[in-house]
């Protein structure tokens, strides 16, 4: 598989997974459950961002609606230097792409079942019934970033007051008990080696981890060329703010030398805007 073909395949894989599955504080003041996941690995993401410690925790249990998430999602004015592209709902660019909320209980389940929350996170949602969704890409060109072009896929989802904390608990359990799985809607695509990272001090609760995605080798036309399977590496950051959950995903292409990294300044900006909508401030 050459570089152009591999980039096209991995980008298509991200969009496929997203489309088919398709109030808070930070720092020392946050109230978080005691995670049962393993201790973070040495290759950790930043655990905090400047200014996050000042955000007060919230006890809001109001279920957010579609309009709430569309007000809360960041756009170019909120994150200067970044461009946004709507995938579902109305994103920060103002474009609206219609969607219906599926019955999550009817989603095909991966095997083993312990990997269900990680499979759902790969589709940018939680493993519980959500009631509203906005999804977009956030990108920065190489001309604006000395480290090169960056693209992050992100989503905002709304859950019941009971289910939002359970989404986070489910994800931690899956990180502890799942080692590998195949996606039921795309059986040639697999995930393995999930590794918890240091938890960002953002929101009411946050999880960060890396995971490896595996796909068949393909030619420029997207056909299986019989070559060895090709791995891409992902970094996920998941943050809960009241009944809203933000998911961020960054990918390193097979030929990239640096590990994937979701920019934490982007995460902090989105969490802060979501917090304001959740708290009504």
XYZ file of C-alpha atoms in Angstrom:
281
model
C 0.000 0.000 0.000
C 1.472 3.395 -0.983
C 1.177 6.578 1.091
C -1.671 8.111 -0.927
C -3.737 4.949 -0.786
C -3.167 4.458 2.933
C -4.258 8.002 3.780
C -7.430 7.600 1.731
C -8.261 4.286 3.384
C -7.738 5.501 6.943
C -9.750 8.671 6.320
C -12.581 6.611 4.835
C -12.453 4.273 7.811
C -12.863 7.122 10.279
C -15.837 8.570 8.381
C -17.417 5.117 8.014
C -17.290 4.390 11.723
C -18.612 7.836 12.613
C -21.447 7.750 10.091
C -22.741 4.294 10.866
C -22.865 4.813 14.632
C -23.951 7.886 14.064
C -22.199 20.617 33.231
C -18.598 20.506 34.122
C -15.506 21.720 35.874
C -11.846 20.870 36.048
C -8.712 20.621 38.070
C -8.615 19.849 41.761
C -12.216 20.954 42.219
C -13.650 18.276 39.952
C -15.538 15.386 41.462
C -14.509 12.180 39.721
C -15.142 8.496 40.344
C -12.129 6.504 41.446
C -11.114 4.793 38.179
C -10.511 1.078 38.238
C -8.467 1.186 35.044
C -4.767 0.341 35.128
C -2.257 3.017 35.987
C -1.513 5.318 33.038
C 1.308 4.344 30.741
C 4.473 6.380 30.484
C 3.433 7.775 27.108
C 0.761 10.003 28.580
C -1.194 12.858 27.119
C -1.096 16.209 28.936
C -3.094 15.872 32.126
C -4.174 19.481 32.320
C -4.331 22.686 30.337
C -3.790 26.276 31.401
C -6.871 27.747 32.999
C -8.780 24.494 33.394
C -8.386 24.368 37.168
C -10.468 27.506 37.647
C -13.615 26.010 36.090
C -16.133 25.137 38.842
C -17.806 21.721 38.874
C -21.500 21.567 38.125
C -24.270 19.333 39.381
C -26.574 19.995 36.411
C -28.695 17.002 35.414
C -30.663 18.759 32.669
C -30.783 16.637 29.540
C -29.378 18.612 26.636
C -31.223 18.820 23.342
C -30.038 19.140 19.758
C -30.212 22.938 19.893
C -28.082 22.942 23.058
C -25.329 20.909 21.427
C -25.394 23.062 18.318
C -24.903 26.152 20.491
C -22.126 24.421 22.395
C -20.019 23.134 19.496
C -16.910 25.155 18.700
C -16.369 27.014 15.441
C -13.436 28.909 13.917
C -14.152 31.960 16.105
C -13.795 29.848 19.245
C -10.577 28.126 18.133
C -8.579 30.588 15.978
C -6.421 28.890 13.394
C -8.710 25.879 13.134
C -11.344 25.165 10.467
C -14.425 23.030 11.105
C -16.399 20.760 8.795
C -19.826 19.437 9.765
C -20.444 15.688 9.621
C -23.713 15.401 11.595
C -26.113 18.076 12.873
C -25.078 21.737 12.614
C -21.397 22.158 13.260
C -19.239 25.173 13.898
C -19.206 26.112 10.206
C -22.994 26.639 10.275
C -23.689 23.830 7.806
C -26.510 21.488 8.778
C -26.461 17.796 7.855
C -29.615 16.039 8.928
C -29.583 12.953 11.093
C -31.888 10.655 12.990
C -31.106 9.300 16.430
C -30.869 5.502 16.242
C -31.899 2.964 18.838
C -28.504 2.126 20.335
C -29.775 -1.220 21.654
C -30.111 -2.370 18.043
C -26.498 -1.678 17.096
C -24.565 -4.833 16.149
C -22.292 -5.771 19.036
C -18.614 -6.608 18.784
C -17.098 -9.761 20.215
C -16.128 -9.977 22.962
C -18.950 -7.938 24.529
C -16.481 -6.247 26.892
C -15.234 -4.262 23.892
C -18.642 -2.667 23.201
C -17.849 0.767 24.728
C -14.549 0.995 22.833
C -16.329 0.044 19.620
C -18.950 2.746 20.231
C -16.252 5.329 20.998
C -14.666 4.505 17.637
C -17.989 5.687 16.189
C -17.763 8.875 18.313
C -20.650 7.960 20.630
C -21.164 6.179 23.953
C -22.520 2.691 24.567
C -25.771 4.079 26.049
C -28.780 5.671 24.382
C -28.014 9.235 23.356
C -30.656 11.846 22.527
C -28.806 14.442 20.450
C -25.613 14.482 18.382
C -23.302 16.952 16.647
C -20.180 15.756 14.885
C -17.516 17.581 12.920
C -13.905 17.600 11.826
C -11.566 20.278 13.153
C -8.456 20.844 11.054
C -5.430 23.073 10.902
C -3.334 23.365 7.754
C 0.428 22.896 7.743
C 0.757 26.603 6.896
C -0.833 27.432 10.273
C 0.934 24.762 12.304
C 4.713 24.242 12.384
C 4.141 20.580 13.313
C 2.226 19.958 10.088
C -1.398 19.434 9.124
C -3.692 18.214 11.899
C -7.239 16.870 11.707
C -9.346 15.921 14.705
C -12.771 14.303 14.580
C -15.003 15.365 17.455
C -18.569 14.881 18.613
C -20.955 16.135 21.268
C -23.661 13.768 22.501
C -26.429 14.158 25.090
C -27.559 11.446 27.524
C -29.943 11.091 30.434
C -28.682 12.184 33.846
C -28.278 8.524 34.831
C -26.592 7.341 31.641
C -23.985 10.068 31.144
C -21.802 8.928 34.095
C -22.352 5.307 33.067
C -20.882 6.010 29.619
C -17.628 6.994 31.309
C -17.695 4.030 33.704
C -18.418 1.652 30.808
C -15.471 3.041 28.871
C -13.077 2.605 31.802
C -14.232 -0.987 32.286
C -13.772 -1.690 28.580
C -10.251 -0.255 28.672
C -9.449 -2.589 31.554
C -11.004 -5.769 30.142
C -10.875 -5.534 26.328
C -7.702 -6.406 24.398
C -8.889 -6.586 20.762
C -12.038 -6.750 18.632
C -13.402 -6.571 15.093
C -16.015 -3.977 14.197
C -19.316 -5.777 13.469
C -20.331 -3.403 10.660
C -16.937 -3.636 8.948
C -15.490 -7.055 9.806
C -12.218 -6.458 7.961
C -11.475 -3.578 10.352
C -10.089 -4.424 13.774
C -8.857 -2.681 16.911
C -6.270 -3.820 19.441
C -3.951 -2.759 22.243
C -6.081 -0.097 24.007
C -3.879 1.805 26.474
C -5.232 4.230 29.101
C -3.332 7.504 29.425
C -3.286 10.189 32.094
C -6.782 11.592 32.586
C -7.125 15.274 31.633
C -8.271 17.528 34.481
C -11.239 18.790 32.505
C -14.981 18.469 32.902
C -16.794 16.384 35.471
C -14.964 13.298 34.256
C -12.429 12.530 31.537
C -10.707 9.547 29.935
C -7.772 9.466 27.517
C -6.357 6.466 25.690
C -4.598 5.218 22.586
C -5.690 2.283 20.429
C -4.472 0.633 17.214
C -6.713 0.139 14.175
C -5.934 -2.536 11.572
C -7.197 -2.710 7.985
C -6.391 -4.782 4.907
C -3.764 -3.414 2.539
C -5.388 -1.830 -0.528
C -4.364 -0.315 -3.841
C -5.171 3.188 -5.088
C -8.661 2.032 -6.090
C -9.392 0.782 -2.584
C -9.234 -2.892 -3.518
C -7.485 -5.469 -1.350
C -4.036 -5.923 -2.864
C -3.118 -8.979 -0.815
C -0.426 -7.185 1.141
C 0.111 -7.348 4.904
C -2.428 -5.613 7.122
C -1.636 -1.998 7.910
C -1.930 -0.391 11.341
C -2.925 3.162 12.217
C -2.783 4.571 15.737
C -5.496 6.676 17.382
C -5.648 8.950 20.417
C -9.054 9.459 22.048
C -10.071 12.000 24.674
C -13.574 11.700 26.179
C -14.889 14.380 28.554
C -18.231 14.556 30.377
C -19.887 17.863 31.248
C -23.109 17.183 33.122
C -25.257 15.166 30.701
C -23.148 16.097 27.664
C -20.125 14.133 26.497
C -17.430 15.330 24.089
C -15.344 12.784 22.174
C -12.144 13.721 20.318
C -10.144 11.458 18.020
C -6.789 12.019 16.301
C -5.068 9.556 14.000
C -1.473 8.905 12.967
C -1.115 7.481 9.478
C 0.989 4.341 9.072
C 3.960 6.287 7.722
C 3.858 8.978 10.434
C 6.744 8.984 12.875
C 4.944 10.812 15.712
C 2.200 9.247 17.840
C -1.308 10.693 17.446
C -2.159 13.542 19.798
C -5.460 15.349 20.301
C -4.466 18.997 20.948
C -5.476 19.749 24.514
C -6.032 23.455 23.825
C -8.770 22.403 21.407
C -10.282 20.072 24.012
C -10.198 22.788 26.682
C -11.908 25.318 24.394
C -14.695 22.881 23.532
C -15.211 21.757 27.125
C -15.403 25.369 28.307
C -18.062 26.230 25.712
C -20.040 23.084 26.540
C -19.821 23.922 30.267
C -21.333 27.351 29.650
C -24.293 25.840 27.811
C -24.794 23.176 30.486
C -24.690 25.688 33.342
C -26.532 28.446 31.489
C -23.733 30.921 32.152
